[in-house]
mmCIF file of C-alpha atoms in Angstrom:
data_model
loop_
_atom_site.group_PDB
_atom_site.id
_atom_site.type_symbol
_atom_site.label_atom_id
_atom_site.label_comp_id
_atom_site.label_asym_id
_atom_site.label_seq_id
_atom_site.Cartn_x
_atom_site.Cartn_y
_atom_site.Cartn_z
ATOM 1 C CA UNK A 26 -0.094 -0.021 -0.010
ATOM 2 C CA UNK A 27 1.542 3.348 -0.978
ATOM 3 C CA UNK A 28 1.573 5.957 1.678
ATOM 4 C CA UNK A 29 -0.265 9.180 0.865
ATOM 5 C CA UNK A 30 1.684 12.437 0.807
ATOM 6 C CA UNK A 31 1.084 15.701 2.545
ATOM 7 C CA UNK A 32 -0.079 17.134 -0.908
ATOM 8 C CA UNK A 33 -2.863 14.497 -1.344
ATOM 9 C CA UNK A 34 -6.319 16.343 -1.361
ATOM 10 C CA UNK A 35 -7.696 14.239 1.438
ATOM 11 C CA UNK A 36 -4.654 14.914 3.684
ATOM 12 C CA UNK A 37 -4.887 18.666 2.828
ATOM 13 C CA UNK A 38 -8.517 18.830 3.466
ATOM 14 C CA UNK A 39 -7.976 17.264 6.932
ATOM 15 C CA UNK A 40 -4.942 19.554 7.846
ATOM 16 C CA UNK A 41 -7.616 22.460 7.330
ATOM 17 C CA UNK A 42 -9.758 21.195 10.229
ATOM 18 C CA UNK A 43 -7.097 22.563 12.582
ATOM 19 C CA UNK A 44 -8.835 26.046 11.879
ATOM 20 C CA UNK A 45 -12.011 26.866 13.693
ATOM 21 C CA UNK A 46 -13.839 28.283 10.575
ATOM 22 C CA UNK A 47 -13.031 25.138 8.769
ATOM 23 C CA UNK A 48 -14.298 22.870 11.576
ATOM 24 C CA UNK A 49 -17.647 24.717 11.498
ATOM 25 C CA UNK A 50 -17.960 24.700 7.587
ATOM 26 C CA UNK A 51 -17.133 20.885 7.396
ATOM 27 C CA UNK A 52 -18.990 19.834 10.601
ATOM 28 C CA UNK A 53 -15.756 17.848 11.490
ATOM 29 C CA UNK A 54 -12.643 17.916 13.617
ATOM 30 C CA UNK A 55 -9.342 16.158 14.299
ATOM 31 C CA UNK A 56 -8.555 13.801 17.272
ATOM 32 C CA UNK A 57 -5.081 12.713 17.331
ATOM 33 C CA UNK A 58 -3.440 9.997 19.509
ATOM 34 C CA UNK A 59 -4.474 6.501 20.510
ATOM 35 C CA UNK A 60 -6.705 7.633 23.705
ATOM 36 C CA UNK A 61 -8.590 10.076 21.660
ATOM 37 C CA UNK A 62 -8.960 7.838 18.430
ATOM 38 C CA UNK A 63 -10.141 4.781 20.458
ATOM 39 C CA UNK A 64 -12.733 6.771 22.372
ATOM 40 C CA UNK A 65 -13.977 8.435 18.873
ATOM 41 C CA UNK A 66 -14.233 4.811 17.386
ATOM 42 C CA UNK A 67 -16.351 3.779 20.263
ATOM 43 C CA UNK A 68 -18.834 6.632 19.526
ATOM 44 C CA UNK A 69 -18.696 5.698 15.626
ATOM 45 C CA UNK A 70 -18.262 9.388 14.790
ATOM 46 C CA UNK A 71 -14.754 8.426 12.747
ATOM 47 C CA UNK A 72 -14.841 9.129 9.076
ATOM 48 C CA UNK A 73 -11.293 8.454 8.269
ATOM 49 C CA UNK A 74 -8.391 7.194 10.049
ATOM 50 C CA UNK A 75 -4.963 8.531 9.088
ATOM 51 C CA UNK A 76 -1.935 6.533 10.312
ATOM 52 C CA UNK A 77 2.013 6.508 9.632
ATOM 53 C CA UNK A 78 3.900 3.369 9.345
ATOM 54 C CA UNK A 79 5.186 3.734 12.929
ATOM 55 C CA UNK A 80 1.564 3.848 14.143
ATOM 56 C CA UNK A 81 0.564 0.716 12.155
ATOM 57 C CA UNK A 82 3.377 -1.246 14.066
ATOM 58 C CA UNK A 83 2.636 0.324 17.341
ATOM 59 C CA UNK A 84 -1.179 0.580 17.133
ATOM 60 C CA UNK A 85 -2.087 -2.382 14.922
ATOM 61 C CA UNK A 86 -5.030 -3.594 16.874
ATOM 62 C CA UNK A 87 -6.710 -0.175 16.956
ATOM 63 C CA UNK A 88 -6.171 0.501 13.438
ATOM 64 C CA UNK A 89 -7.513 -3.072 12.436
ATOM 65 C CA UNK A 90 -10.568 -2.697 14.649
ATOM 66 C CA UNK A 91 -11.523 0.577 12.835
ATOM 67 C CA UNK A 92 -11.044 -1.107 9.527
ATOM 68 C CA UNK A 93 -13.421 -3.993 10.737
ATOM 69 C CA UNK A 94 -15.804 -1.466 11.833
ATOM 70 C CA UNK A 95 -16.105 -0.041 8.352
ATOM 71 C CA UNK A 96 -13.965 3.166 8.900
ATOM 72 C CA UNK A 97 -11.661 4.216 6.002
ATOM 73 C CA UNK A 98 -8.082 3.775 7.177
ATOM 74 C CA UNK A 99 -5.254 5.430 5.128
ATOM 75 C CA UNK A 100 -1.639 5.077 5.523
ATOM 76 C CA UNK A 101 0.194 8.392 5.160
ATOM 77 C CA UNK A 102 3.879 9.471 4.892
ATOM 78 C CA UNK A 103 5.846 10.666 7.965
ATOM 79 C CA UNK A 104 5.585 14.106 6.373
ATOM 80 C CA UNK A 105 2.033 13.932 6.242
ATOM 81 C CA UNK A 106 1.697 12.779 9.619
ATOM 82 C CA UNK A 107 3.519 15.750 10.830
ATOM 83 C CA UNK A 108 1.124 18.048 9.015
ATOM 84 C CA UNK A 109 -1.915 16.386 10.496
ATOM 85 C CA UNK A 110 -0.507 16.524 13.952
ATOM 86 C CA UNK A 111 -0.669 19.587 16.197
ATOM 87 C CA UNK A 112 1.894 18.254 18.526
ATOM 88 C CA UNK A 113 5.590 18.663 18.268
ATOM 89 C CA UNK A 114 6.114 14.993 18.172
ATOM 90 C CA UNK A 115 3.492 13.514 15.716
ATOM 91 C CA UNK A 116 1.541 10.506 17.116
ATOM 92 C CA UNK A 117 1.152 9.268 13.600
ATOM 93 C CA UNK A 118 -2.735 8.435 14.326
ATOM 94 C CA UNK A 119 -5.230 11.048 13.500
ATOM 95 C CA UNK A 120 -8.922 10.716 13.180
ATOM 96 C CA UNK A 121 -11.311 12.832 11.053
ATOM 97 C CA UNK A 122 -14.604 12.969 13.253
ATOM 98 C CA UNK A 123 -18.089 14.546 13.428
ATOM 99 C CA UNK A 124 -18.507 17.762 15.572
ATOM 100 C CA UNK A 125 -20.080 16.432 18.903
ATOM 101 C CA UNK A 126 -21.426 19.322 20.828
ATOM 102 C CA UNK A 127 -25.180 19.144 21.290
ATOM 103 C CA UNK A 128 -28.070 21.789 21.916
ATOM 104 C CA UNK A 129 -28.225 22.780 25.594
ATOM 105 C CA UNK A 130 -31.831 21.420 25.634
ATOM 106 C CA UNK A 131 -30.544 18.065 24.760
ATOM 107 C CA UNK A 132 -28.469 18.015 28.066
ATOM 108 C CA UNK A 133 -31.173 19.709 30.268
ATOM 109 C CA UNK A 134 -34.149 17.281 28.892
ATOM 110 C CA UNK A 135 -32.093 14.221 29.942
ATOM 111 C CA UNK A 136 -32.582 15.374 33.759
ATOM 112 C CA UNK A 137 -28.829 15.912 34.674
ATOM 113 C CA UNK A 138 -28.070 15.729 38.474
ATOM 114 C CA UNK A 139 -24.673 17.411 37.857
ATOM 115 C CA UNK A 140 -23.260 19.880 35.395
ATOM 116 C CA UNK A 141 -20.116 21.838 35.015
ATOM 117 C CA UNK A 142 -20.839 25.200 33.440
ATOM 118 C CA UNK A 143 -17.505 27.168 32.463
ATOM 119 C CA UNK A 144 -18.167 30.946 31.743
ATOM 120 C CA UNK A 145 -16.102 32.851 28.980
ATOM 121 C CA UNK A 146 -13.379 30.124 29.152
ATOM 122 C CA UNK A 147 -10.698 30.965 26.915
ATOM 123 C CA UNK A 148 -7.950 28.634 27.322
ATOM 124 C CA UNK A 149 -8.498 25.040 25.507
ATOM 125 C CA UNK A 150 -6.049 23.197 27.769
ATOM 126 C CA UNK A 151 -8.058 24.148 30.656
ATOM 127 C CA UNK A 152 -11.365 23.449 28.825
ATOM 128 C CA UNK A 153 -9.978 19.959 28.037
ATOM 129 C CA UNK A 154 -9.012 19.315 31.666
ATOM 130 C CA UNK A 155 -12.436 20.447 32.989
ATOM 131 C CA UNK A 156 -14.102 18.062 30.627
ATOM 132 C CA UNK A 157 -11.790 15.308 31.601
ATOM 133 C CA UNK A 158 -12.615 15.991 35.336
ATOM 134 C CA UNK A 159 -16.379 16.184 34.539
ATOM 135 C CA UNK A 160 -16.143 12.458 32.917
ATOM 136 C CA UNK A 161 -13.949 11.147 35.803
ATOM 137 C CA UNK A 162 -16.567 12.119 38.473
ATOM 138 C CA UNK A 163 -19.471 11.222 36.466
ATOM 139 C CA UNK A 164 -21.026 14.557 35.496
ATOM 140 C CA UNK A 165 -23.900 14.461 33.283
ATOM 141 C CA UNK A 166 -22.580 17.355 31.012
ATOM 142 C CA UNK A 167 -20.579 20.250 30.290
ATOM 143 C CA UNK A 168 -22.174 23.345 29.050
ATOM 144 C CA UNK A 169 -19.465 25.953 27.666
ATOM 145 C CA UNK A 170 -21.392 29.429 28.292
ATOM 146 C CA UNK A 171 -20.852 32.938 26.583
ATOM 147 C CA UNK A 172 -17.840 33.652 24.038
ATOM 148 C CA UNK A 173 -15.784 30.444 24.811
ATOM 149 C CA UNK A 174 -13.193 28.078 23.474
ATOM 150 C CA UNK A 175 -14.178 25.635 20.728
ATOM 151 C CA UNK A 176 -14.151 22.319 22.507
ATOM 152 C CA UNK A 177 -13.043 20.843 19.088
ATOM 153 C CA UNK A 178 -9.792 22.799 19.282
ATOM 154 C CA UNK A 179 -6.852 20.352 18.930
ATOM 155 C CA UNK A 180 -5.364 21.282 22.506
ATOM 156 C CA UNK A 181 -8.710 20.883 24.071
ATOM 157 C CA UNK A 182 -9.328 17.564 22.524
ATOM 158 C CA UNK A 183 -5.898 16.484 23.655
ATOM 159 C CA UNK A 184 -6.345 17.910 27.148
ATOM 160 C CA UNK A 185 -9.454 15.802 27.561
ATOM 161 C CA UNK A 186 -7.658 12.417 26.977
ATOM 162 C CA UNK A 187 -10.484 11.010 25.179
ATOM 163 C CA UNK A 188 -13.258 12.288 27.645
ATOM 164 C CA UNK A 189 -14.674 14.887 25.221
ATOM 165 C CA UNK A 190 -16.353 11.888 23.639
ATOM 166 C CA UNK A 191 -17.640 10.482 26.840
ATOM 167 C CA UNK A 192 -19.460 13.480 28.100
ATOM 168 C CA UNK A 193 -22.300 15.419 26.470
ATOM 169 C CA UNK A 194 -20.946 19.048 25.538
ATOM 170 C CA UNK A 195 -23.191 22.047 24.625
ATOM 171 C CA UNK A 196 -22.242 25.609 23.521
ATOM 172 C CA UNK A 197 -24.516 28.362 24.308
ATOM 173 C CA UNK A 198 -23.242 32.018 23.453
ATOM 174 C CA UNK A 199 -25.848 33.860 25.600
ATOM 175 C CA UNK A 200 -24.829 33.582 29.254
ATOM 176 C CA UNK A 201 -28.169 35.052 30.846
ATOM 177 C CA UNK A 202 -30.025 32.398 28.311
ATOM 178 C CA UNK A 203 -27.968 29.421 29.480
ATOM 179 C CA UNK A 204 -28.904 30.330 33.273
ATOM 180 C CA UNK A 205 -32.443 30.965 32.695
ATOM 181 C CA UNK A 206 -32.692 27.618 30.798
ATOM 182 C CA UNK A 207 -30.652 25.815 33.591
ATOM 183 C CA UNK A 208 -32.889 27.373 36.378
ATOM 184 C CA UNK A 209 -36.173 26.593 34.350
ATOM 185 C CA UNK A 210 -34.835 23.005 34.358
ATOM 186 C CA UNK A 211 -35.227 22.992 38.299
ATOM 187 C CA UNK A 212 -31.303 22.935 38.628
ATOM 188 C CA UNK A 213 -29.697 24.558 41.579
ATOM 189 C CA UNK A 214 -27.057 26.902 40.322
ATOM 190 C CA UNK A 215 -23.783 27.141 42.401
ATOM 191 C CA UNK A 216 -20.794 29.607 41.706
ATOM 192 C CA UNK A 217 -17.434 29.221 42.862
ATOM 193 C CA UNK A 218 -16.451 32.440 44.807
ATOM 194 C CA UNK A 219 -13.289 33.223 47.089
ATOM 195 C CA UNK A 220 -15.784 35.076 49.402
ATOM 196 C CA UNK A 221 -18.719 32.726 48.923
ATOM 197 C CA UNK A 222 -21.307 32.505 51.616
ATOM 198 C CA UNK A 223 -21.264 28.722 51.770
ATOM 199 C CA UNK A 224 -18.104 26.607 52.628
ATOM 200 C CA UNK A 225 -17.710 23.574 50.378
ATOM 201 C CA UNK A 226 -17.221 21.653 53.631
ATOM 202 C CA UNK A 227 -20.902 22.687 54.527
ATOM 203 C CA UNK A 228 -22.506 22.214 51.201
ATOM 204 C CA UNK A 229 -23.418 18.303 51.134
ATOM 205 C CA UNK A 230 -27.202 19.272 51.661
ATOM 206 C CA UNK A 231 -27.070 21.167 48.473
ATOM 207 C CA UNK A 232 -25.679 18.325 46.403
ATOM 208 C CA UNK A 233 -28.807 16.020 47.199
ATOM 209 C CA UNK A 234 -30.636 17.955 44.312
ATOM 210 C CA UNK A 235 -29.582 18.590 40.683
ATOM 211 C CA UNK A 236 -26.723 20.999 40.648
ATOM 212 C CA UNK A 237 -24.838 23.334 37.945
ATOM 213 C CA UNK A 238 -21.478 24.561 38.790
ATOM 214 C CA UNK A 239 -20.496 27.659 37.257
ATOM 215 C CA UNK A 240 -16.708 28.317 36.816
ATOM 216 C CA UNK A 241 -15.162 31.642 35.782
ATOM 217 C CA UNK A 242 -12.695 32.636 33.048
ATOM 218 C CA UNK A 243 -8.903 31.872 33.971
ATOM 219 C CA UNK A 244 -7.720 35.591 34.089
ATOM 220 C CA UNK A 245 -10.895 37.313 35.435
ATOM 221 C CA UNK A 246 -12.873 34.797 37.367
ATOM 222 C CA UNK A 247 -16.394 34.849 37.276
ATOM 223 C CA UNK A 248 -18.317 38.210 36.460
ATOM 224 C CA UNK A 249 -19.998 39.441 39.613
ATOM 225 C CA UNK A 250 -23.255 39.875 37.683
ATOM 226 C CA UNK A 251 -23.168 36.191 36.709
ATOM 227 C CA UNK A 252 -22.117 35.180 40.383
ATOM 228 C CA UNK A 253 -25.093 37.033 41.630
ATOM 229 C CA UNK A 254 -27.224 35.074 39.407
ATOM 230 C CA UNK A 255 -26.323 31.767 41.187
ATOM 231 C CA UNK A 256 -28.397 30.400 43.884
ATOM 232 C CA UNK A 257 -25.427 30.051 46.083
ATOM 233 C CA UNK A 258 -21.787 31.104 45.999
ATOM 234 C CA UNK A 259 -19.382 28.382 47.266
ATOM 235 C CA UNK A 260 -15.803 28.870 48.607
ATOM 236 C CA UNK A 261 -13.155 26.245 48.537
ATOM 237 C CA UNK A 262 -11.373 26.590 51.926
ATOM 238 C CA UNK A 263 -7.784 27.201 51.435
ATOM 239 C CA UNK A 264 -5.864 25.994 54.773
ATOM 240 C CA UNK A 265 -2.282 26.769 53.540
ATOM 241 C CA UNK A 266 -0.757 30.149 52.129
ATOM 242 C CA UNK A 267 -1.889 29.641 48.600
ATOM 243 C CA UNK A 268 -3.565 32.753 47.563
ATOM 244 C CA UNK A 269 -6.021 30.973 45.189
ATOM 245 C CA UNK A 270 -6.330 27.790 43.056
ATOM 246 C CA UNK A 271 -6.510 27.676 39.116
ATOM 247 C CA UNK A 272 -9.661 27.106 37.391
ATOM 248 C CA UNK A 273 -9.129 23.325 36.540
ATOM 249 C CA UNK A 274 -8.043 22.761 40.041
ATOM 250 C CA UNK A 275 -11.120 24.366 41.690
ATOM 251 C CA UNK A 276 -13.485 22.482 39.201
ATOM 252 C CA UNK A 277 -11.716 19.131 40.204
ATOM 253 C CA UNK A 278 -12.407 19.876 44.010
ATOM 254 C CA UNK A 279 -15.750 21.183 43.498
ATOM 255 C CA UNK A 280 -17.043 18.445 41.128
ATOM 256 C CA UNK A 281 -15.524 15.597 43.290
ATOM 257 C CA UNK A 282 -16.962 16.904 46.473
ATOM 258 C CA UNK A 283 -20.460 16.948 44.720
ATOM 259 C CA UNK A 284 -19.938 13.413 43.269
ATOM 260 C CA UNK A 285 -19.355 12.135 46.793
ATOM 261 C CA UNK A 286 -22.600 12.849 47.860
ATOM 262 C CA UNK A 287 -24.402 12.318 44.757
ATOM 263 C CA UNK A 288 -23.287 8.589 44.510
#
């Protein structure tokens, strides 16, 4: 089998999916590396799987399984693999997948018990980490509210380590509409805040009902007006000398505390 070069039209089209505008136009995105590709294959979202010779030897079972499932599997040159990858060291395994975000109503109509709602999140690595945490603790969905990062961004997909295919994800540009919809679904809205009136250690009773957690922007935190819309503002007790916690860490602590009571 002859390997496709970086100039092959299918490879060129796939490489363009590294850009957000092209992802929206095509309705597809790239997932690279064995973890992400395996998770994508489980959800039957893969249109084509590009692999290098090195990947063919290393991930033979994964590629064979994709082919057996009817996915087009395509050998590419090392140079083509480098073009397809967004990482410095190309994994040589890249899947072209359908976009996976769903309407907000789809998540809310399913009767969720625990949601993560990052507001105005800008950093794709943090977004992927929050999605991974939400998956790990058994959250029912992630809602990216406001002017937010694209969850299909390559860095976000990699940071999620496959979890982006496990957890329902919605995007809604209007923050007020997002909060209105969550409240109308009978879900208690909690905001993380350094000066919150509820200590996380004392919040267990809140977690016996459906909860949506608002997490703020990495640089500016949660807008005070948005925090006021929450039913409760929850502070994470800091017992050492750290001034604060970064967004992904705060999300992990809050969602885990919630999951301990929910399950």
